[in-house]
């Protein structure tokens, strides 16, 4: 949860998550919909699917016991090099280097490493630096200290260099380069996409449909989508088999992803009573739909509908 999300945001999600899944077998046995519902609002939903898949892999291949070696941990779904090293170091005392965002910043400043840490060559240099500075003992406090140093002292803006325990030989501090190190991600204009989302209502119930397991919002419940220039009523008749009786355009909603910005044009349609529910679709009262695993912008739309 802490990957790509701030601690203050994560805490309530974490508390609800561990209350529902107090141990690894409970998570492994859970249905993916339940896992995604508890994650709804945190974003980057592949993390939740990987967490669930990792629990199932541990149950299936490690007799339900979390593996203790770096290589075995790194083979779990969704676990990268730095995360595997952090688990191995903090949980099992293994001498492994980590390189999360905070540690990258500490090492780039202390070692005077120029360039954007996301660049492969720069990142390779930071890995070498991280491994060269590992202590031979007390790996747990060292690992935690490195993360805390970046999170609390060597912050992105206004670092507290005066109270930093390693300021005596920090290149960025000595050369007054803390503002330029590490370099920022190269600016890139995000492409923009437009889409219509349909809020289909029948006798007070809203239709949700399951998204494919791969891709954006994979495995979550969402609203039917269609190109922004298509006719919603015709789409309902021709592709969904429903008969629309009334149509209302709602205010546009925008949502930013890592690689693009999505502009959503919601359209609410009141339908004639349906005859069947095809596979992959479900009809719920708006209040009940809020308990499902919904992407953040869809949750906003359903929340407004529930309040109406």
Short mmCIF file of C-alpha atoms in Angstrom, two decimals:
data_model
loop_
_atom_site.label_atom_id
_atom_site.label_comp_id
_atom_site.label_asym_id
_atom_site.label_seq_id
_atom_site.Cartn_x
_atom_site.Cartn_y
_atom_site.Cartn_z
CA UNK A 1 0.00 0.00 0.00
CA UNK A 2 2.87 2.36 0.70
CA UNK A 3 4.20 2.02 -2.84
CA UNK A 4 3.18 5.22 -4.66
CA UNK A 5 0.86 6.31 -1.81
CA UNK A 6 1.55 8.49 1.22
CA UNK A 7 1.45 7.09 4.76
CA UNK A 8 -1.40 9.33 5.95
CA UNK A 9 -3.59 8.10 3.09
CA UNK A 10 -2.71 4.46 3.64
CA UNK A 11 -3.37 4.15 7.41
CA UNK A 12 -7.18 3.79 7.35
CA UNK A 13 -7.02 1.43 4.37
CA UNK A 14 -4.37 -0.68 6.11
CA UNK A 15 -6.40 -0.90 9.31
CA UNK A 16 -9.53 -2.03 7.46
CA UNK A 17 -7.51 -4.47 5.36
CA UNK A 18 -5.80 -6.27 8.26
CA UNK A 19 -9.05 -6.33 10.23
CA UNK A 20 -10.67 -8.20 7.34
CA UNK A 21 -7.59 -10.32 6.55
CA UNK A 22 -5.74 -10.86 9.85
CA UNK A 23 -3.36 -13.45 8.40
CA UNK A 24 -2.04 -14.80 5.13
CA UNK A 25 -4.46 -17.77 4.84
CA UNK A 26 -7.43 -15.40 5.19
CA UNK A 27 -6.16 -13.26 2.33
CA UNK A 28 -5.35 -16.27 0.17
CA UNK A 29 -8.87 -17.66 0.65
CA UNK A 30 -10.63 -14.37 -0.13
CA UNK A 31 -12.45 -13.60 -3.37
CA UNK A 32 -10.73 -11.00 -5.54
CA UNK A 33 -13.83 -8.78 -5.47
CA UNK A 34 -13.56 -8.47 -1.68
CA UNK A 35 -9.86 -7.59 -1.88
CA UNK A 36 -10.44 -4.96 -4.57
CA UNK A 37 -13.39 -3.47 -2.66
CA UNK A 38 -11.17 -2.84 0.37
CA UNK A 39 -8.57 -1.28 -1.93
CA UNK A 40 -11.08 0.92 -3.76
CA UNK A 41 -9.86 4.53 -3.70
CA UNK A 42 -6.16 3.77 -3.24
CA UNK A 43 -5.47 3.51 -6.97
CA UNK A 44 -2.86 1.39 -8.77
CA UNK A 45 -5.15 -1.62 -8.38
CA UNK A 46 -2.61 -4.05 -9.82
CA UNK A 47 -0.99 -3.83 -6.36
CA UNK A 48 -4.10 -5.36 -4.78
CA UNK A 49 -4.33 -8.11 -7.39
CA UNK A 50 -0.62 -8.90 -6.98
CA UNK A 51 -0.93 -8.94 -3.18
CA UNK A 52 -3.80 -11.39 -3.46
CA UNK A 53 -1.92 -13.51 -6.00
CA UNK A 54 1.19 -13.51 -3.78
CA UNK A 55 -0.83 -14.78 -0.81
CA UNK A 56 -2.22 -17.59 -2.95
CA UNK A 57 1.25 -18.42 -4.28
CA UNK A 58 2.62 -18.66 -0.73
CA UNK A 59 -0.28 -20.90 0.29
CA UNK A 60 0.25 -23.12 -2.75
CA UNK A 61 4.06 -23.29 -2.97
CA UNK A 62 5.39 -22.45 0.49
CA UNK A 63 2.94 -24.34 2.71
CA UNK A 64 1.43 -21.02 3.83
CA UNK A 65 4.71 -19.74 5.35
CA UNK A 66 6.19 -16.53 3.97
CA UNK A 67 9.52 -17.34 2.22
CA UNK A 68 12.63 -16.01 3.93
CA UNK A 69 15.18 -15.84 1.09
CA UNK A 70 15.63 -12.87 -1.20
CA UNK A 71 15.25 -14.92 -4.39
CA UNK A 72 12.05 -16.63 -3.22
CA UNK A 73 10.52 -13.35 -2.09
CA UNK A 74 11.40 -11.68 -5.39
CA UNK A 75 9.52 -14.40 -7.29
CA UNK A 76 6.20 -13.50 -5.67
CA UNK A 77 3.73 -11.62 -7.90
CA UNK A 78 4.21 -7.87 -7.77
CA UNK A 79 7.37 -7.95 -5.64
CA UNK A 80 10.27 -6.07 -7.18
CA UNK A 81 13.92 -5.96 -6.28
CA UNK A 82 13.70 -3.23 -3.63
CA UNK A 83 10.53 -4.54 -1.99
CA UNK A 84 11.99 -8.05 -1.80
CA UNK A 85 15.16 -6.66 -0.22
CA UNK A 86 13.20 -4.60 2.31
CA UNK A 87 11.20 -7.66 3.40
CA UNK A 88 14.31 -9.84 3.56
CA UNK A 89 16.19 -7.24 5.61
CA UNK A 90 13.46 -6.14 8.00
CA UNK A 91 11.66 -9.45 8.50
CA UNK A 92 14.56 -11.90 8.26
CA UNK A 93 17.72 -9.88 8.92
CA UNK A 94 19.22 -10.53 5.48
CA UNK A 95 22.01 -8.24 4.29
CA UNK A 96 20.21 -6.70 1.31
CA UNK A 97 20.20 -3.21 -0.17
CA UNK A 98 16.94 -1.37 -0.78
CA UNK A 99 16.26 1.47 -3.18
CA UNK A 100 12.82 3.00 -2.73
CA UNK A 101 12.08 6.62 -3.60
CA UNK A 102 13.25 7.99 -0.27
CA UNK A 103 16.51 6.04 -0.33
CA UNK A 104 17.19 7.12 -3.90
CA UNK A 105 16.94 10.74 -2.80
CA UNK A 106 19.26 10.21 0.20
CA UNK A 107 21.90 8.45 -1.87
CA UNK A 108 21.69 10.86 -4.80
CA UNK A 109 22.26 13.84 -2.51
CA UNK A 110 24.83 12.26 -0.24
CA UNK A 111 26.81 10.79 -3.12
CA UNK A 112 26.30 13.69 -5.53
CA UNK A 113 24.64 11.48 -8.16
CA UNK A 114 23.25 13.69 -10.91
CA UNK A 115 20.36 12.80 -13.19
CA UNK A 116 16.83 11.51 -12.79
CA UNK A 117 16.80 8.33 -10.64
CA UNK A 118 14.27 6.76 -12.97
CA UNK A 119 16.88 6.66 -15.71
CA UNK A 120 18.31 3.13 -15.91
CA UNK A 121 21.94 4.26 -15.91
CA UNK A 122 21.41 6.58 -12.94
CA UNK A 123 19.44 3.92 -11.10
CA UNK A 124 22.23 1.41 -11.73
CA UNK A 125 24.71 3.76 -10.10
CA UNK A 126 22.42 4.21 -7.11
CA UNK A 127 22.10 0.44 -6.70
CA UNK A 128 25.88 0.11 -6.64
CA UNK A 129 26.10 2.88 -4.05
CA UNK A 130 23.35 1.30 -1.93
CA UNK A 131 25.09 -2.08 -1.92
CA UNK A 132 28.53 -0.62 -1.20
CA UNK A 133 27.29 1.10 1.96
CA UNK A 134 25.55 -1.85 3.58
CA UNK A 135 26.76 -2.55 7.13
CA UNK A 136 27.80 -6.06 8.09
CA UNK A 137 25.66 -6.04 11.22
CA UNK A 138 22.40 -4.44 12.42
CA UNK A 139 20.85 -4.49 8.96
CA UNK A 140 17.32 -3.99 10.32
CA UNK A 141 17.85 -0.58 11.98
CA UNK A 142 20.07 0.53 9.10
CA UNK A 143 17.38 -0.29 6.53
CA UNK A 144 14.65 1.40 8.54
CA UNK A 145 16.93 4.35 9.20
CA UNK A 146 17.61 4.88 5.51
CA UNK A 147 13.89 4.98 4.76
CA UNK A 148 13.16 7.27 7.70
CA UNK A 149 16.04 9.57 6.78
CA UNK A 150 14.51 10.17 3.37
CA UNK A 151 10.95 10.44 4.66
CA UNK A 152 11.58 12.73 7.62
CA UNK A 153 14.88 14.57 7.13
CA UNK A 154 16.11 14.44 3.53
CA UNK A 155 12.72 15.44 2.18
CA UNK A 156 12.03 16.42 -1.39
CA UNK A 157 11.61 20.09 -0.53
CA UNK A 158 13.13 21.96 2.42
CA UNK A 159 15.35 19.12 3.72
CA UNK A 160 16.49 19.52 7.33
CA UNK A 161 20.21 19.43 6.58
CA UNK A 162 21.18 20.99 9.92
CA UNK A 163 19.84 17.99 11.84
CA UNK A 164 20.92 15.34 9.32
CA UNK A 165 23.27 12.78 10.92
CA UNK A 166 25.29 12.41 7.70
CA UNK A 167 25.57 16.08 6.68
CA UNK A 168 29.35 16.23 7.30
CA UNK A 169 30.16 14.44 4.04
CA UNK A 170 26.96 14.97 2.03
CA UNK A 171 27.90 16.29 -1.41
CA UNK A 172 24.59 18.08 -1.96
CA UNK A 173 24.79 19.81 1.42
CA UNK A 174 28.44 20.81 1.10
CA UNK A 175 28.01 22.06 -2.46
CA UNK A 176 24.58 23.67 -1.86
CA UNK A 177 22.94 21.39 -4.43
CA UNK A 178 20.03 19.95 -2.46
CA UNK A 179 17.53 21.72 -4.73
CA UNK A 180 18.98 20.13 -7.88
CA UNK A 181 19.65 16.62 -6.53
CA UNK A 182 18.11 14.31 -7.41
CA UNK A 183 16.97 15.64 -10.78
CA UNK A 184 13.23 15.74 -11.42
CA UNK A 185 11.46 13.48 -13.87
CA UNK A 186 11.65 15.00 -17.37
CA UNK A 187 8.45 16.87 -18.03
CA UNK A 188 6.10 15.19 -20.46
CA UNK A 189 2.71 16.40 -21.61
CA UNK A 190 0.12 13.79 -20.69
CA UNK A 191 -2.11 12.70 -23.56
CA UNK A 192 -5.80 13.23 -22.98
CA UNK A 193 -8.60 10.80 -23.72
CA UNK A 194 -12.36 11.27 -23.82
CA UNK A 195 -14.95 8.63 -22.99
CA UNK A 196 -18.63 8.39 -22.17
CA UNK A 197 -19.74 6.40 -19.13
CA UNK A 198 -23.34 5.25 -18.87
CA UNK A 199 -25.29 5.17 -15.62
CA UNK A 200 -28.06 2.77 -16.60
CA UNK A 201 -31.02 2.73 -14.21
CA UNK A 202 -33.87 0.25 -14.04
CA UNK A 203 -36.39 0.39 -11.17
CA UNK A 204 -33.90 2.21 -8.96
CA UNK A 205 -31.01 -0.18 -9.63
CA UNK A 206 -27.75 0.69 -11.37
CA UNK A 207 -25.92 -1.60 -13.77
CA UNK A 208 -22.25 -2.32 -13.18
CA UNK A 209 -20.07 -4.46 -15.41
CA UNK A 210 -16.90 -6.36 -14.64
CA UNK A 211 -13.78 -5.04 -16.32
CA UNK A 212 -11.21 -7.43 -17.84
CA UNK A 213 -8.63 -8.73 -15.37
CA UNK A 214 -5.81 -6.98 -17.20
CA UNK A 215 -5.49 -3.29 -17.97
CA UNK A 216 -6.75 -0.18 -16.23
CA UNK A 217 -9.06 -0.94 -13.30
CA UNK A 218 -8.59 -4.64 -14.03
CA UNK A 219 -11.12 -6.90 -12.30
CA UNK A 220 -13.10 -4.00 -10.84
CA UNK A 221 -16.75 -3.10 -11.30
CA UNK A 222 -17.31 -0.12 -13.55
CA UNK A 223 -19.82 1.52 -15.91
CA UNK A 224 -20.32 0.78 -19.60
CA UNK A 225 -18.08 2.93 -21.77
CA UNK A 226 -18.32 4.12 -25.35
CA UNK A 227 -16.60 6.68 -27.57
CA UNK A 228 -17.50 10.27 -26.78
CA UNK A 229 -19.21 10.85 -30.15
CA UNK A 230 -21.40 7.73 -30.07
CA UNK A 231 -25.11 7.88 -29.28
CA UNK A 232 -25.75 6.43 -25.78
CA UNK A 233 -29.35 5.42 -26.56
CA UNK A 234 -28.36 3.60 -29.73
CA UNK A 235 -25.50 1.88 -27.87
CA UNK A 236 -27.96 0.64 -25.24
CA UNK A 237 -30.30 -0.80 -27.85
CA UNK A 238 -27.73 -2.29 -30.22
CA UNK A 239 -24.98 -3.51 -27.87
CA UNK A 240 -26.68 -4.07 -24.51
CA UNK A 241 -30.21 -5.00 -25.51
CA UNK A 242 -31.87 -2.33 -23.32
CA UNK A 243 -34.58 0.17 -24.23
CA UNK A 244 -33.80 3.69 -23.00
CA UNK A 245 -36.73 5.90 -22.02
CA UNK A 246 -35.00 9.05 -20.76
CA UNK A 247 -31.50 10.46 -21.05
CA UNK A 248 -29.59 13.12 -19.10
CA UNK A 249 -26.02 14.35 -19.57
CA UNK A 250 -24.15 14.92 -16.29
CA UNK A 251 -21.18 17.23 -15.58
CA UNK A 252 -17.84 16.11 -16.98
CA UNK A 253 -15.38 14.42 -14.64
CA UNK A 254 -11.59 14.21 -15.12
CA UNK A 255 -9.21 11.62 -13.69
CA UNK A 256 -5.42 11.50 -14.06
CA UNK A 257 -3.43 8.31 -14.53
CA UNK A 258 0.35 8.00 -14.66
CA UNK A 259 0.43 8.01 -18.45
CA UNK A 260 -2.69 9.93 -19.51
CA UNK A 261 -5.60 12.06 -18.38
CA UNK A 262 -9.12 10.73 -18.81
CA UNK A 263 -12.09 13.02 -19.34
CA UNK A 264 -15.33 11.22 -18.49
CA UNK A 265 -18.66 12.37 -19.92
CA UNK A 266 -21.33 10.68 -17.76
CA UNK A 267 -24.77 10.06 -19.20
CA UNK A 268 -27.67 8.82 -17.08
CA UNK A 269 -30.30 6.71 -18.84
CA UNK A 270 -33.59 5.46 -17.45
CA UNK A 271 -34.41 2.10 -19.03
CA UNK A 272 -37.53 0.11 -19.70
CA UNK A 273 -37.69 -2.93 -17.37
CA UNK A 274 -34.96 -5.38 -18.38
CA UNK A 275 -35.65 -9.02 -19.20
CA UNK A 276 -32.29 -10.56 -18.31
CA UNK A 277 -28.82 -9.86 -16.92
CA UNK A 278 -25.95 -11.02 -19.16
CA UNK A 279 -22.83 -12.56 -17.57
CA UNK A 280 -20.37 -10.01 -16.23
CA UNK A 281 -23.11 -7.54 -15.28
CA UNK A 282 -24.83 -6.88 -11.97
CA UNK A 283 -27.72 -4.62 -10.91
CA UNK A 284 -27.48 -2.95 -7.50
CA UNK A 285 -29.09 -0.12 -5.61
CA UNK A 286 -26.64 2.83 -5.65
CA UNK A 287 -26.03 2.55 -1.89
CA UNK A 288 -25.19 -1.14 -2.28
CA UNK A 289 -23.02 -0.45 -5.31
CA UNK A 290 -20.76 1.67 -3.11
CA UNK A 291 -19.72 -1.53 -1.32
CA UNK A 292 -18.32 -2.96 -4.56
CA UNK A 293 -14.79 -2.55 -5.89
CA UNK A 294 -15.24 0.67 -7.84
CA UNK A 295 -12.58 2.86 -9.48
CA UNK A 296 -12.34 6.29 -7.85
CA UNK A 297 -14.14 8.31 -10.58
CA UNK A 298 -16.91 5.71 -10.82
CA UNK A 299 -17.31 5.84 -7.05
CA UNK A 300 -17.77 9.63 -7.31
CA UNK A 301 -20.52 9.21 -9.88
CA UNK A 302 -22.29 6.50 -7.89
CA UNK A 303 -22.00 8.55 -4.69
CA UNK A 304 -23.73 11.48 -6.39
CA UNK A 305 -26.42 9.14 -7.68
CA UNK A 306 -26.97 7.70 -4.20
CA UNK A 307 -27.40 11.20 -2.78
CA UNK A 308 -29.95 12.22 -5.41
#
